[in-house]
CSV table of C-alpha atoms in Angstrom, one decimal:
chain,number,residue,atom,x,y,z
A,1,MET,CA,250.9,-112.1,1.1
A,2,TYR,CA,249.7,-113.1,-2.3
A,3,HIS,CA,247.6,-116.2,-2.7
A,4,TYR,CA,248.1,-118.4,-5.7
A,5,LEU,CA,244.8,-119.8,-6.8
A,6,VAL,CA,243.6,-121.9,-9.7
A,7,GLU,CA,239.8,-122.3,-9.9
A,8,GLY,CA,239.5,-120.9,-6.4
A,9,VAL,CA,241.8,-123.6,-4.9
A,10,GLU,CA,245.0,-122.5,-3.3
A,11,LEU,CA,248.1,-123.9,-5.0
A,12,GLY,CA,250.2,-126.0,-2.7
A,13,VAL,CA,253.7,-127.4,-3.2
A,14,ASP,CA,255.1,-130.6,-1.7
A,15,VAL,CA,258.9,-131.0,-2.1
A,16,VAL,CA,260.2,-134.6,-2.5
A,17,ILE,CA,263.9,-135.3,-1.8
A,18,PRO,CA,265.3,-138.9,-2.0
A,19,THR,CA,268.6,-139.2,-0.2
A,20,PHE,CA,271.4,-141.7,-0.1
A,21,ARG,CA,274.3,-141.4,2.3
A,22,ARG,CA,274.9,-137.7,1.8
A,23,PRO,CA,273.9,-136.1,5.2
A,24,GLU,CA,276.0,-132.9,4.7
A,25,ALA,CA,274.6,-132.2,1.2
A,26,LEU,CA,271.0,-132.9,2.5
A,27,ALA,CA,271.5,-130.5,5.3
A,28,LYS,CA,272.5,-127.7,2.9
A,29,CYS,CA,269.5,-128.6,0.6
A,30,LEU,CA,267.1,-128.4,3.6
A,31,ALA,CA,268.6,-125.1,4.7
A,32,SER,CA,267.9,-123.6,1.3
A,33,LEU,CA,264.3,-124.7,1.6
A,34,GLU,CA,264.0,-123.1,5.0
A,35,ASN,CA,264.8,-119.8,3.4
A,36,GLN,CA,262.0,-119.7,0.8
A,37,SER,CA,260.0,-116.5,0.3
A,38,ILE,CA,256.9,-118.9,0.3
A,39,MET,CA,257.3,-122.1,2.3
A,40,PRO,CA,256.3,-125.5,0.7
A,41,ASP,CA,253.4,-127.3,2.2
A,42,SER,CA,255.6,-130.2,3.0
A,43,ILE,CA,259.1,-131.4,2.6
A,44,GLU,CA,259.2,-135.2,2.1
A,45,VAL,CA,262.7,-136.6,2.7
A,46,VAL,CA,263.0,-140.3,1.9
A,47,ASP,CA,266.2,-141.9,3.1
A,48,ASP,CA,267.2,-144.9,0.9
A,49,SER,CA,270.6,-145.4,2.6
A,50,SER,CA,269.7,-148.7,4.2
A,51,THR,CA,267.5,-150.3,1.5
A,52,ASP,CA,269.1,-149.0,-1.7
A,53,TYR,CA,265.9,-149.5,-3.7
A,54,GLY,CA,266.7,-146.5,-5.9
A,55,PRO,CA,265.5,-142.9,-6.4
A,56,GLY,CA,262.3,-144.0,-8.3
A,57,VAL,CA,261.0,-146.0,-5.3
A,58,SER,CA,262.0,-143.2,-2.9
A,59,ARG,CA,260.3,-140.5,-5.0
A,60,ASN,CA,257.1,-142.5,-5.3
A,61,ILE,CA,257.1,-142.9,-1.5
A,62,GLY,CA,257.7,-139.2,-1.1
A,63,TRP,CA,255.0,-137.8,-3.4
A,64,LYS,CA,252.4,-140.2,-2.1
A,65,ARG,CA,253.0,-138.9,1.5
A,66,GLY,CA,252.1,-135.4,0.5
A,67,LYS,CA,248.7,-133.8,-0.2
A,68,ALA,CA,249.5,-130.6,-2.2
A,69,ASN,CA,248.3,-130.3,-5.8
A,70,ILE,CA,251.9,-129.7,-7.1
A,71,VAL,CA,254.9,-131.9,-6.4
A,72,ALA,CA,258.4,-130.6,-6.8
A,73,PHE,CA,261.3,-133.1,-7.1
A,74,LEU,CA,264.9,-132.3,-6.4
A,75,ASP,CA,268.1,-134.1,-5.5
A,76,ASP,CA,269.6,-134.1,-2.0
A,77,ASP,CA,272.5,-132.1,-3.1
A,78,CYS,CA,270.5,-129.3,-4.7
A,79,ILE,CA,270.4,-125.7,-3.4
A,80,ALA,CA,267.1,-123.9,-4.0
A,81,PRO,CA,267.2,-120.1,-4.5
A,82,PRO,CA,264.9,-118.2,-2.1
A,83,ASN,CA,262.1,-117.7,-4.7
A,84,TRP,CA,262.0,-121.3,-6.0
A,85,VAL,CA,258.6,-122.3,-4.5
A,86,GLU,CA,257.1,-118.8,-5.3
A,87,THR,CA,258.2,-119.2,-8.9
A,88,ILE,CA,256.6,-122.6,-9.1
A,89,LYS,CA,253.3,-121.2,-7.8
A,90,LYS,CA,253.4,-118.3,-10.2
A,91,LEU,CA,253.9,-120.6,-13.2
A,92,PHE,CA,251.3,-123.1,-12.2
A,93,GLN,CA,248.6,-120.4,-12.1
A,94,ASP,CA,248.4,-121.3,-15.9
A,95,GLU,CA,246.1,-124.3,-15.7
A,96,THR,CA,247.4,-125.6,-19.0
A,97,ILE,CA,250.8,-126.3,-17.4
A,98,SER,CA,251.0,-129.7,-15.8
A,99,GLY,CA,254.8,-129.8,-15.4
A,100,ILE,CA,257.9,-127.7,-15.3
A,101,GLU,CA,261.4,-128.7,-16.4
A,102,GLY,CA,263.3,-126.0,-14.5
A,103,ALA,CA,266.7,-124.5,-15.3
A,104,MET,CA,269.8,-125.5,-13.5
A,105,THR,CA,273.2,-124.3,-12.7
A,106,THR,CA,276.1,-126.6,-11.8
A,107,VAL,CA,279.8,-126.4,-11.3
A,108,ASP,CA,282.3,-127.0,-14.1
A,109,LYS,CA,285.7,-128.7,-13.8
A,110,GLU,CA,287.4,-125.4,-12.8
A,111,GLY,CA,284.8,-124.8,-10.0
A,112,ASN,CA,282.9,-122.1,-11.8
A,113,ILE,CA,279.1,-121.9,-11.5
A,114,VAL,CA,277.7,-122.4,-15.0
A,115,LYS,CA,274.3,-122.7,-16.6
A,116,TYR,CA,273.1,-126.1,-17.6
A,117,ASN,CA,270.7,-124.7,-20.3
A,118,PRO,CA,268.9,-124.9,-22.5
A,119,PRO,CA,267.6,-128.5,-22.2
A,120,ASN,CA,269.4,-131.0,-24.2
A,121,ARG,CA,267.9,-131.8,-27.6
A,122,PHE,CA,268.1,-135.5,-27.0
A,123,LYS,CA,264.9,-137.0,-25.7
A,124,TRP,CA,266.6,-139.4,-23.4
A,125,ASP,CA,268.6,-136.7,-21.6
A,126,ARG,CA,265.8,-134.4,-20.4
A,127,PHE,CA,263.6,-133.7,-17.4
A,128,LYS,CA,266.1,-134.1,-14.5
A,129,THR,CA,264.5,-134.6,-11.1
A,130,ALA,CA,267.1,-132.2,-9.8
A,131,ASN,CA,264.4,-129.6,-10.8
A,132,LEU,CA,261.2,-131.3,-12.1
A,133,VAL,CA,257.7,-130.2,-10.9
A,134,ILE,CA,254.5,-132.1,-11.8
A,135,ARG,CA,250.9,-131.6,-10.9
A,136,ARG,CA,249.7,-134.4,-8.5
A,137,LYS,CA,246.8,-135.1,-10.9
A,138,ALA,CA,249.2,-136.1,-13.7
A,139,LEU,CA,251.4,-138.1,-11.3
A,140,GLU,CA,248.4,-140.0,-10.1
A,141,GLU,CA,247.2,-140.7,-13.6
A,142,VAL,CA,250.5,-142.2,-14.7
A,143,THR,CA,251.1,-143.9,-11.3
A,144,GLY,CA,254.4,-142.0,-10.7
A,145,PHE,CA,257.9,-143.3,-11.4
A,146,ASP,CA,258.7,-146.7,-13.0
A,147,GLU,CA,260.5,-148.4,-10.2
A,148,ARG,CA,262.4,-150.7,-12.5
A,149,TYR,CA,264.8,-147.9,-13.2
A,150,HIS,CA,267.3,-148.2,-10.4
A,151,LEU,CA,269.6,-145.2,-10.8
A,152,HIS,CA,269.1,-143.2,-14.0
A,153,ARG,CA,266.4,-142.2,-16.4
A,154,GLU,CA,263.4,-142.8,-14.1
A,155,ASP,CA,262.9,-139.0,-14.3
A,156,THR,CA,262.9,-138.8,-18.1
A,157,ASP,CA,260.6,-141.8,-18.3
A,158,LEU,CA,258.1,-140.1,-15.9
A,159,ALA,CA,258.1,-136.9,-17.9
A,160,TRP,CA,257.4,-138.7,-21.2
A,161,LYS,CA,254.6,-140.7,-19.5
A,162,VAL,CA,253.0,-137.5,-18.4
A,163,ILE,CA,253.4,-136.0,-21.9
A,164,ASP,CA,252.0,-139.1,-23.5
A,165,ALA,CA,249.0,-138.9,-21.2
A,166,GLY,CA,248.2,-135.6,-22.8
A,167,TYR,CA,249.7,-133.2,-20.2
A,168,ARG,CA,251.9,-130.2,-21.0
A,169,ILE,CA,255.4,-129.8,-19.5
A,170,ILE,CA,257.2,-126.5,-20.1
A,171,TRP,CA,260.8,-125.5,-20.0
A,172,SER,CA,261.2,-122.6,-17.6
A,173,PRO,CA,264.5,-120.6,-17.4
A,174,ASP,CA,262.9,-118.7,-14.4
A,175,CYS,CA,262.5,-121.8,-12.2
A,176,ILE,CA,266.2,-122.2,-11.3
A,177,MET,CA,267.9,-124.8,-9.1
A,178,HIS,CA,271.6,-125.1,-8.3
A,179,HIS,CA,273.0,-128.6,-8.6
A,180,PRO,CA,276.6,-128.5,-7.2
A,181,GLU,CA,277.6,-132.0,-8.4
A,182,PRO,CA,278.2,-132.0,-12.1
A,183,LEU,CA,275.1,-133.5,-13.7
A,184,GLY,CA,275.6,-137.1,-14.6
A,185,SER,CA,278.2,-137.6,-11.9
A,186,MET,CA,277.7,-140.2,-9.2
A,187,GLY,CA,278.8,-137.8,-6.5
A,188,ARG,CA,280.7,-139.1,-3.5
A,189,TYR,CA,279.4,-142.0,-1.6
């Protein structure tokens, strides 16, 4: 087994998944994480079904539970390919990278799996937490998600805070995540 090291320290990955009343989708998401070529250090599921504080609060609770030096965020309806964690570790061997905006596939109106790439040129519609990975050091410095965002844009806001703090976030077409619900939809509750 290959060890992913930066400055002699093993790279670890915590996965954070906020969930809200979608147990079937969450089960599929967790099953995809059980089939990784390299397992994450932890999987932090935060169920917001009874409180409805919003995904920003849930994601903050989740990343603060973990200890790994890399935190990967995804939605409860995402399906990770088997090499997702391994790809994250490979990319983060570059110490100049503090974040990854990963590629995504989704389902179009006809039910076909399609790419959701490249990232939108509009600043306000980037950095989806369906596949966003940030170094813990950067998260700690910017104090995580702004919890005033209840449902949307807390992810974009976080990424811009990280960038404004001087950290580098890259676009990676190799770090792929499948997001079955069309992006921007509210899903089924």
